CSV table of C-alpha atoms in Angstrom, one decimal:
chain,number,residue,atom,x,y,z
A,20,MET,CA,27.6,20.9,-17.7
A,21,GLU,CA,26.9,18.0,-20.0
A,22,LYS,CA,26.8,18.1,-23.8
A,23,ILE,CA,23.7,16.6,-25.3
A,24,LYS,CA,24.3,14.2,-28.2
A,25,LEU,CA,21.5,14.4,-30.7
A,26,ASN,CA,22.5,11.2,-32.5
A,27,GLU,CA,22.0,9.0,-29.4
A,28,ASN,CA,18.8,7.1,-28.9
A,29,GLU,CA,17.0,7.5,-25.6
A,30,CYS,CA,16.8,4.2,-23.7
A,31,LYS,CA,13.1,4.2,-22.6
A,32,THR,CA,11.6,1.8,-20.1
A,33,ILE,CA,9.0,-0.4,-21.6
A,34,SER,CA,6.0,-2.0,-19.9
A,35,GLY,CA,6.0,-5.1,-22.1
A,36,TYR,CA,2.4,-4.4,-23.2
A,37,PRO,CA,2.1,-3.1,-26.9
A,38,CYS,CA,-0.9,-0.9,-26.3
A,39,ILE,CA,0.9,1.0,-23.5
A,40,ASP,CA,4.3,1.1,-25.2
A,41,ASN,CA,2.9,2.2,-28.5
A,42,LEU,CA,1.0,5.0,-26.7
A,43,MET,CA,4.2,6.2,-25.0
A,44,GLN,CA,6.2,5.8,-28.3
A,45,GLY,CA,8.5,3.2,-26.9
A,46,GLY,CA,8.1,3.6,-23.1
A,47,ILE,CA,8.7,5.9,-20.2
A,48,GLU,CA,11.5,8.4,-20.7
A,49,PRO,CA,14.7,8.6,-18.5
A,50,GLY,CA,15.7,11.8,-16.9
A,51,ILE,CA,12.2,13.1,-16.2
A,52,ILE,CA,9.3,12.6,-13.7
A,53,THR,CA,6.3,10.9,-15.2
A,54,GLU,CA,2.9,11.1,-13.4
A,55,PHE,CA,0.0,8.7,-13.4
A,56,TYR,CA,-3.1,10.1,-11.8
A,57,GLY,CA,-6.6,8.9,-11.4
A,58,GLU,CA,-9.3,7.7,-8.9
A,59,GLY,CA,-8.7,4.9,-6.5
A,60,GLY,CA,-8.7,1.5,-8.2
A,61,ALA,CA,-8.1,2.9,-11.7
A,62,GLY,CA,-4.8,0.9,-12.1
A,63,LYS,CA,-2.1,3.4,-11.2
A,64,SER,CA,-0.3,1.0,-8.8
A,65,ASN,CA,-0.7,-1.8,-11.2
A,66,LEU,CA,1.1,0.2,-13.9
A,67,ALA,CA,3.8,1.1,-11.3
A,68,MET,CA,4.3,-2.5,-10.5
A,69,ILE,CA,4.4,-3.5,-14.2
A,70,TYR,CA,7.2,-1.0,-14.9
A,71,SER,CA,9.0,-2.2,-11.8
A,72,PHE,CA,9.0,-5.8,-13.0
A,73,SER,CA,10.0,-4.8,-16.5
A,74,VAL,CA,13.1,-3.1,-15.0
A,75,LEU,CA,13.9,-6.1,-12.8
A,76,LYS,CA,13.7,-8.5,-15.7
A,77,ASN,CA,16.5,-6.4,-17.4
A,78,ASN,CA,18.8,-7.0,-14.4
A,79,HIS,CA,18.4,-3.6,-12.8
A,80,SER,CA,17.2,-2.7,-9.3
A,81,VAL,CA,14.1,-0.7,-8.4
A,82,ILE,CA,13.3,1.7,-5.6
A,83,TYR,CA,9.6,1.8,-4.7
A,84,VAL,CA,8.5,4.3,-2.1
A,85,ASP,CA,5.0,3.3,-0.9
A,86,SER,CA,2.6,5.5,1.1
A,87,GLU,CA,-0.6,3.6,0.6
A,88,GLY,CA,-0.1,-0.1,1.2
A,89,PHE,CA,2.0,-2.1,-1.3
A,90,SER,CA,0.3,-5.4,-2.2
A,91,ILE,CA,3.0,-8.1,-2.1
A,92,GLU,CA,0.5,-10.7,-3.4
A,93,ARG,CA,-0.4,-8.5,-6.4
A,94,PHE,CA,3.3,-7.9,-7.2
A,95,ARG,CA,4.1,-11.6,-7.0
A,96,SER,CA,1.2,-12.3,-9.4
A,97,ILE,CA,2.5,-9.7,-11.9
A,98,ALA,CA,6.1,-11.1,-11.5
A,99,ASN,CA,4.8,-14.7,-11.8
A,100,ASN,CA,6.7,-15.4,-8.6
A,101,ASP,CA,10.0,-14.7,-10.2
A,102,MET,CA,11.9,-14.6,-6.8
A,103,GLU,CA,15.3,-14.0,-8.4
A,104,SER,CA,14.1,-10.7,-9.9
A,105,ILE,CA,12.1,-9.8,-6.8
A,106,ASN,CA,15.3,-9.8,-4.8
A,107,HIS,CA,16.3,-6.5,-6.4
A,108,MET,CA,13.0,-4.8,-5.6
A,109,ASN,CA,13.6,-2.3,-2.8
A,110,ILE,CA,10.3,-1.3,-1.2
A,111,TYR,CA,10.1,1.3,1.4
A,112,ARG,CA,6.9,2.0,3.4
A,113,VAL,CA,6.7,5.6,4.6
A,114,LYS,CA,4.4,6.6,7.4
A,115,SER,CA,4.4,10.4,7.3
A,116,LEU,CA,5.4,13.4,5.2
A,117,ASP,CA,8.7,13.7,7.0
A,118,ASP,CA,9.3,10.0,6.6
A,119,GLN,CA,8.7,10.3,2.8
A,120,TYR,CA,11.2,13.3,2.6
A,121,LEU,CA,13.9,11.2,4.3
A,122,ALA,CA,13.1,8.2,2.1
A,123,LEU,CA,13.8,10.4,-1.0
A,124,ILE,CA,17.1,11.6,0.4
A,125,LYS,CA,18.2,8.1,1.3
A,126,SER,CA,17.1,6.8,-2.1
A,127,ASP,CA,19.2,9.4,-3.8
A,128,LYS,CA,22.3,8.2,-1.9
A,129,LEU,CA,21.5,4.5,-2.5
A,130,ILE,CA,21.0,5.0,-6.3
A,131,GLY,CA,24.3,6.9,-6.4
A,132,GLU,CA,26.2,4.2,-4.6
A,133,LYS,CA,25.0,1.5,-7.0
A,134,THR,CA,25.4,3.5,-10.3
A,135,GLU,CA,28.4,1.5,-11.5
A,136,SER,CA,27.3,-1.9,-10.1
A,137,LYS,CA,25.9,-4.8,-12.0
A,138,ASN,CA,22.4,-4.3,-10.7
A,139,SER,CA,22.2,-0.5,-10.8
A,140,PHE,CA,18.9,1.2,-10.3
A,141,GLY,CA,16.7,1.5,-13.4
A,142,ILE,CA,13.6,3.3,-12.1
A,143,MET,CA,12.3,5.0,-9.0
A,144,ILE,CA,8.6,5.1,-8.1
A,145,VAL,CA,6.7,7.0,-5.4
A,146,ASP,CA,3.2,5.6,-4.9
A,147,SER,CA,1.5,7.8,-4.1
A,148,PHE,CA,3.4,11.1,-4.0
A,149,THR,CA,0.6,13.2,-2.6
A,150,ASN,CA,-1.0,11.0,0.0
A,151,PHE,CA,0.6,12.6,3.1
A,152,PHE,CA,0.5,16.1,1.6
A,153,ARG,CA,-3.3,15.8,1.4
A,154,MET,CA,-3.6,14.3,5.0
A,155,GLU,CA,-1.0,16.4,6.9
A,156,THR,CA,-0.8,19.8,5.4
A,157,GLY,CA,-4.6,20.2,5.4
A,158,LYS,CA,-5.7,23.7,4.3
A,159,ASP,CA,-2.2,25.2,4.6
A,160,PRO,CA,-1.3,25.9,0.9
A,161,SER,CA,2.1,27.5,1.8
A,162,ALA,CA,3.2,24.3,3.7
A,163,ARG,CA,2.1,22.2,0.7
A,164,MET,CA,3.9,24.3,-1.8
A,165,GLU,CA,7.2,24.3,0.2
A,166,GLY,CA,6.9,20.5,0.6
A,167,TYR,CA,6.2,19.9,-3.1
A,168,GLU,CA,9.2,22.0,-4.1
A,169,LYS,CA,11.6,20.2,-1.8
A,170,GLN,CA,10.5,16.7,-2.7
A,171,LEU,CA,10.1,17.4,-6.4
A,172,ASN,CA,13.6,18.9,-6.6
A,173,ILE,CA,15.0,15.7,-5.1
A,174,LEU,CA,13.1,13.5,-7.6
A,175,SER,CA,14.1,15.7,-10.5
A,176,GLY,CA,17.7,15.6,-9.4
A,177,ILE,CA,17.6,11.8,-9.2
A,178,ALA,CA,16.1,11.5,-12.7
A,179,LEU,CA,18.7,13.9,-14.2
A,180,LYS,CA,21.8,12.7,-12.4
A,181,TYR,CA,21.3,9.0,-12.9
A,182,LYS,CA,19.4,9.2,-16.2
A,183,ILE,CA,16.6,7.0,-15.0
A,184,PRO,CA,12.8,7.4,-15.1
A,185,VAL,CA,11.1,8.6,-12.0
A,186,VAL,CA,7.4,7.7,-11.7
A,187,ILE,CA,4.9,9.2,-9.3
A,188,THR,CA,1.2,8.3,-8.8
A,189,ASN,CA,-1.2,10.9,-7.8
A,190,GLN,CA,-4.8,11.1,-6.4
A,191,ILE,CA,-7.6,13.3,-7.6
A,192,TYR,CA,-10.1,15.8,-6.1
A,193,GLU,CA,-13.1,17.6,-7.4
A,194,ASP,CA,-12.5,21.2,-8.4
A,195,VAL,CA,-15.6,23.0,-7.0
A,196,ASN,CA,-15.2,25.8,-9.6
A,197,ASN,CA,-15.6,23.6,-12.6
A,198,SER,CA,-17.0,20.3,-11.1
A,199,GLN,CA,-14.1,18.4,-12.7
A,200,LEU,CA,-11.8,15.8,-11.3
A,201,GLU,CA,-8.2,17.1,-11.1
A,202,PRO,CA,-4.9,15.7,-10.0
A,203,PHE,CA,-4.0,16.8,-6.4
A,204,GLY,CA,-1.4,19.5,-6.3
A,205,GLY,CA,-2.7,21.4,-9.3
A,206,PHE,CA,-0.4,23.6,-11.3
A,207,PHE,CA,2.6,23.3,-9.0
A,208,ILE,CA,3.0,19.6,-9.6
A,209,ASP,CA,1.8,19.7,-13.2
A,210,HIS,CA,4.5,22.3,-14.0
A,211,ALA,CA,7.2,19.9,-12.7
A,212,MET,CA,6.0,17.0,-14.8
A,213,LYS,CA,7.2,16.4,-18.3
A,214,ALA,CA,4.8,13.5,-18.9
A,215,ILE,CA,1.3,13.2,-17.4
A,216,TYR,CA,-1.1,10.3,-17.9
A,217,ARG,CA,-4.7,10.1,-16.7
A,218,VAL,CA,-5.8,6.6,-15.7
A,219,GLU,CA,-9.6,5.9,-15.6
A,220,LYS,CA,-11.9,3.0,-14.9
A,221,PHE,CA,-15.2,2.3,-16.6
A,222,PRO,CA,-18.1,0.0,-15.9
A,223,GLY,CA,-17.4,-3.6,-16.9
A,224,GLY,CA,-13.7,-3.5,-15.9
A,225,LYS,CA,-12.3,-1.5,-18.8
A,226,ARG,CA,-9.5,0.9,-18.0
A,227,ARG,CA,-8.1,3.8,-20.1
A,228,ILE,CA,-4.8,5.6,-20.0
A,229,THR,CA,-4.8,9.0,-21.7
A,230,VAL,CA,-1.9,11.5,-22.5
A,231,GLU,CA,-2.6,14.7,-20.6
A,232,LYS,CA,0.8,16.3,-21.1
A,233,HIS,CA,3.8,15.3,-23.1
A,234,ARG,CA,6.7,16.9,-25.1
A,235,SER,CA,6.2,14.8,-28.2
A,236,ILE,CA,2.9,12.8,-28.0
A,237,PRO,CA,-0.4,14.5,-28.8
A,238,GLU,CA,-2.6,15.2,-25.9
A,239,GLY,CA,-5.8,13.1,-25.8
A,240,THR,CA,-4.1,10.0,-27.3
A,241,TYR,CA,-5.2,7.0,-25.3
A,242,ALA,CA,-5.1,3.2,-24.9
A,243,ASN,CA,-7.6,0.8,-23.4
A,244,PHE,CA,-6.8,-2.1,-21.2
A,245,ARG,CA,-8.1,-4.5,-18.5
A,246,ILE,CA,-6.5,-5.6,-15.3
A,247,VAL,CA,-5.9,-9.4,-15.2
A,248,ASP,CA,-4.1,-11.8,-12.8
A,249,ALA,CA,-0.8,-11.6,-14.6
A,250,GLY,CA,-0.8,-7.8,-15.1
A,251,ILE,CA,-3.0,-6.2,-17.8
A,252,GLU,CA,-4.6,-7.1,-21.1
A,253,CYS,CA,-4.7,-4.7,-24.0
A,254,GLU,CA,-8.0,-3.9,-25.6
A,255,VAL,CA,-8.8,-2.3,-29.0
């Protein structure tokens, strides 16, 4: 049991971009799982990389579990080829659902081992969390639910034990009942998230990040941005 001190300020993780940090009232919260969801190419991985580099610049390490194909070139562009910081970027490419499960278990152990070290871990990212659930569990809802529960429990434990933010990205599907695009995993994943942001792309290159669920930020609040070589560029 841990006593919560109400007079302590939360140490949030910033992106370094005012439009995003203002939207999130200072940054991503520690101790919870935050979800970015949206269609392919909307900017979810870019945001994940931006937060990773922000943590690296503050002399902390990063665990990045990748299921879709991490772009080393894109990350180097965002990091402006800061090789000293990049050395503390731990990227793990997973190739199956079982591989992803093992990666989360190993990440938990690794973060724990470095908790008191100079370059302790400051964030964990899974990009994307649902890729292999969609491909491997097919139409078996019970298998998906069991898998969600096991993996989300690990991620929640990491966030709580080590007081760091955990970020997952998620894909979308079209709900045939209402013809709307929804995050994969539906209520089961949504229920485990304390913060959910929808990332969209529009004609002409504009992107938008919108608050879908949050404990203190009004739903529907949004910020506009564009993806550029060095990261993103805020728009009014």
